[in-house]
mmCIF file of C-alpha atoms in Angstrom:
data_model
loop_
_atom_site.group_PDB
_atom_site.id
_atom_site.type_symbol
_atom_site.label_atom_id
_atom_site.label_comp_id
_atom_site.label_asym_id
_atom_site.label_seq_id
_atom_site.Cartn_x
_atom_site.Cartn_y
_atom_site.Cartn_z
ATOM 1 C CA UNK A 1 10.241 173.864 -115.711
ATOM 2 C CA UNK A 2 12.990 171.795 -117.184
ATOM 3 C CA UNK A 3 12.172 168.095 -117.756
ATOM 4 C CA UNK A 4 14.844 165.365 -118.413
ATOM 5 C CA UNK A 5 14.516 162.373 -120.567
ATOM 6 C CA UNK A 6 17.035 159.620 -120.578
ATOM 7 C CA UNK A 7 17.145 156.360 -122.188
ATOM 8 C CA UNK A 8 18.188 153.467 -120.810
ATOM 9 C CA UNK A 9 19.379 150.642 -123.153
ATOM 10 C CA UNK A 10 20.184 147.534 -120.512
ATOM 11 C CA UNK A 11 22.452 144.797 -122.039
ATOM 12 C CA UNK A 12 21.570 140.705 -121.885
ATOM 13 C CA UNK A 13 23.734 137.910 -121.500
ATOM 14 C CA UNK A 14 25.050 134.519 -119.630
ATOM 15 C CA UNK A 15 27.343 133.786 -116.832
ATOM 16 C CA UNK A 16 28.772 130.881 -116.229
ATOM 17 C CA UNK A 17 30.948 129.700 -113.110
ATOM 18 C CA UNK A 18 33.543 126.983 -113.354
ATOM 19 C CA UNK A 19 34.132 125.902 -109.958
ATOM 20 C CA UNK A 20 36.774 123.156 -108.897
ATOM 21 C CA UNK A 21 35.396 120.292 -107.277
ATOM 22 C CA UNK A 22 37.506 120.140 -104.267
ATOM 23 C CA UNK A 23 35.345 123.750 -103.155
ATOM 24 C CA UNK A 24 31.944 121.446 -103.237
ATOM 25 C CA UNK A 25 34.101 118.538 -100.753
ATOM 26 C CA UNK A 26 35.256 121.980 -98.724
ATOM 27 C CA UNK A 27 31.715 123.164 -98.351
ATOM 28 C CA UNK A 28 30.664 119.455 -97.592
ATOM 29 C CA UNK A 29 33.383 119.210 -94.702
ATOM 30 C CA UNK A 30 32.776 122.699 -93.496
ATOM 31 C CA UNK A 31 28.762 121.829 -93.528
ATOM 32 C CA UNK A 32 29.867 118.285 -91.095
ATOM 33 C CA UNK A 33 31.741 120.028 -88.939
ATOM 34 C CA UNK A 34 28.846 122.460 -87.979
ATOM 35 C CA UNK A 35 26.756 119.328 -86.659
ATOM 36 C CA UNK A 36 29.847 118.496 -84.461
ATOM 37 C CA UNK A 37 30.333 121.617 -83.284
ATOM 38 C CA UNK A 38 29.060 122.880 -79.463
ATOM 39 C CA UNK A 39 25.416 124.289 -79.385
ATOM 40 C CA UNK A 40 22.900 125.706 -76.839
ATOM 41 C CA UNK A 41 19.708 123.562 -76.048
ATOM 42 C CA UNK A 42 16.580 123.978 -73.784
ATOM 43 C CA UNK A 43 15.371 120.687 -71.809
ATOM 44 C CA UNK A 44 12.052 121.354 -71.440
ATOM 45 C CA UNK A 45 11.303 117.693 -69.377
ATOM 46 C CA UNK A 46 12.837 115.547 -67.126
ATOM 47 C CA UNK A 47 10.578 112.190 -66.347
ATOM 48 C CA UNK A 48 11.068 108.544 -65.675
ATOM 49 C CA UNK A 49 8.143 107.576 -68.269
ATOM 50 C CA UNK A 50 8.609 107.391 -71.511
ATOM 51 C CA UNK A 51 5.003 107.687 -72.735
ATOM 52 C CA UNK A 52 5.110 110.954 -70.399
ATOM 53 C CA UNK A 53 8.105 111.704 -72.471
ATOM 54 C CA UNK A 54 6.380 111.022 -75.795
ATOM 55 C CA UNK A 55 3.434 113.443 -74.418
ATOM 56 C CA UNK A 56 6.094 116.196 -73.518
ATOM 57 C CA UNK A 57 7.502 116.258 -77.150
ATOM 58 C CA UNK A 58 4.311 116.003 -79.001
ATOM 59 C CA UNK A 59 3.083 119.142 -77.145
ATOM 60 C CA UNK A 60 6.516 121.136 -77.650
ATOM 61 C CA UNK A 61 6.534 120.484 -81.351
ATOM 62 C CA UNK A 62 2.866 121.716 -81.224
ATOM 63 C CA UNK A 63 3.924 124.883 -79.419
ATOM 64 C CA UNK A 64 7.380 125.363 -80.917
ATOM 65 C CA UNK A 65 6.995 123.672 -84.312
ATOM 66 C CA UNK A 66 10.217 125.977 -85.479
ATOM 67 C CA UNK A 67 12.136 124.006 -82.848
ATOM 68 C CA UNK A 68 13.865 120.407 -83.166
ATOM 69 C CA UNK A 69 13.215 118.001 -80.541
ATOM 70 C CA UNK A 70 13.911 114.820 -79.328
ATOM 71 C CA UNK A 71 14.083 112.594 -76.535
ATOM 72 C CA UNK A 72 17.404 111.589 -74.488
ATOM 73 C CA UNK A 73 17.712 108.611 -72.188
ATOM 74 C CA UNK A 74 19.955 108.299 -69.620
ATOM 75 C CA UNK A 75 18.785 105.552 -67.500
ATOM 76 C CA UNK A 76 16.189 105.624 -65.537
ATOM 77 C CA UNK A 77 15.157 108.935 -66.889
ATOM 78 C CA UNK A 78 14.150 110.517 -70.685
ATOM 79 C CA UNK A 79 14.706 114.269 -70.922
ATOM 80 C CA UNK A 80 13.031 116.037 -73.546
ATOM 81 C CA UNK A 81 14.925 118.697 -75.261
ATOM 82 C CA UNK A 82 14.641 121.327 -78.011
ATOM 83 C CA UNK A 83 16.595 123.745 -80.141
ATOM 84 C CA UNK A 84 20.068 123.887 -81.365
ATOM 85 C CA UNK A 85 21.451 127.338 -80.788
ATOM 86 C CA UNK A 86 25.253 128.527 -81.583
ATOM 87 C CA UNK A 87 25.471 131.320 -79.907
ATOM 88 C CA UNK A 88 24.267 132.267 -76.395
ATOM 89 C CA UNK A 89 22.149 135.204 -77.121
ATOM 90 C CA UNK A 90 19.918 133.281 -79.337
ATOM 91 C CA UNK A 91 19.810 130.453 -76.908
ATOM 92 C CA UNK A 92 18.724 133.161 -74.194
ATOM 93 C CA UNK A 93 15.829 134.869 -76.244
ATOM 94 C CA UNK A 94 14.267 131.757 -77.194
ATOM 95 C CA UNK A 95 14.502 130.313 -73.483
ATOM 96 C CA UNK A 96 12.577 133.333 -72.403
ATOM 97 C CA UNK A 97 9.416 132.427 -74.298
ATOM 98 C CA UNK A 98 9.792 128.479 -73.827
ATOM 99 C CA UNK A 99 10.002 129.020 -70.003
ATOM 100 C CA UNK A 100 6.731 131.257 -70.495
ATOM 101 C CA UNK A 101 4.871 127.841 -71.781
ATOM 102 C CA UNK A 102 7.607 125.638 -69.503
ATOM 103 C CA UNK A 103 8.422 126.718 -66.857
ATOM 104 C CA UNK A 104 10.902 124.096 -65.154
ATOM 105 C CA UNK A 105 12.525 124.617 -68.760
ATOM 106 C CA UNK A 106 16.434 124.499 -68.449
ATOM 107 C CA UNK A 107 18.988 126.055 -70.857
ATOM 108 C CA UNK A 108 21.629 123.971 -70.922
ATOM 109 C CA UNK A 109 25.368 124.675 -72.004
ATOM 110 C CA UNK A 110 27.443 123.165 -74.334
ATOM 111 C CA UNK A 111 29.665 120.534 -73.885
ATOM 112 C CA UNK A 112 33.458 121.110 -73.379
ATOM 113 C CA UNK A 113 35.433 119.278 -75.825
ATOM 114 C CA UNK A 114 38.598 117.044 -74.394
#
């Protein structure tokens, strides 16, 4: 049997980065844009109370706590909706299991831009 034996010396020491400033307002414009930008949601109600409303959401966030939620009116009626998905895909998969627990759940497109 031949055995090997090597030694390993491993070497210490700092880095530092100097970054210019105007790559910290880049990723701070690039960050607000994403907000702006076209996403996927799931309406999960559509009622004409808003205490029925306020019942909807509290029970979503129980059963979807990953999800964001909140409650749009359009007058007369408050329509409950969660998630903010960019692609389609994701959107898709997570509508599957909402509609399991929802089932007048709606995925609903994204807005064209004019």
């Amino acid at each position: 049997m031949i055995f090997f034996a090597t030694k390993v010396n491993a070497q210490e020491g700092t880095i530092s980065i100097d970054q210019d400033a105007q790559i910290t307002q880049l990723l701070d414009l690039y960050k607000k844009s994403l907000d702006k930008n076209d996403y996927y949601r799931i309406q999960v109600g559509f009622v004409s109370n808003n205490e029925k409303a306020q019942e909807i959401k509290s029970n979503v966030e129980i059963d979807f706590p990953e999800l964001p939620s909140q409650i749009d009116f359009d007058s007369p009626t408050y329509r409950i909706r969660v998630g903010r998905f960019k692609s389609k895909l994701e959107a898709e998969r997570k509508f599957n299991e909402v509609r399991k627990k929802y089932p007048d759940a709606m995925l609903l497109k994204p807005k064209k831009s004019t």
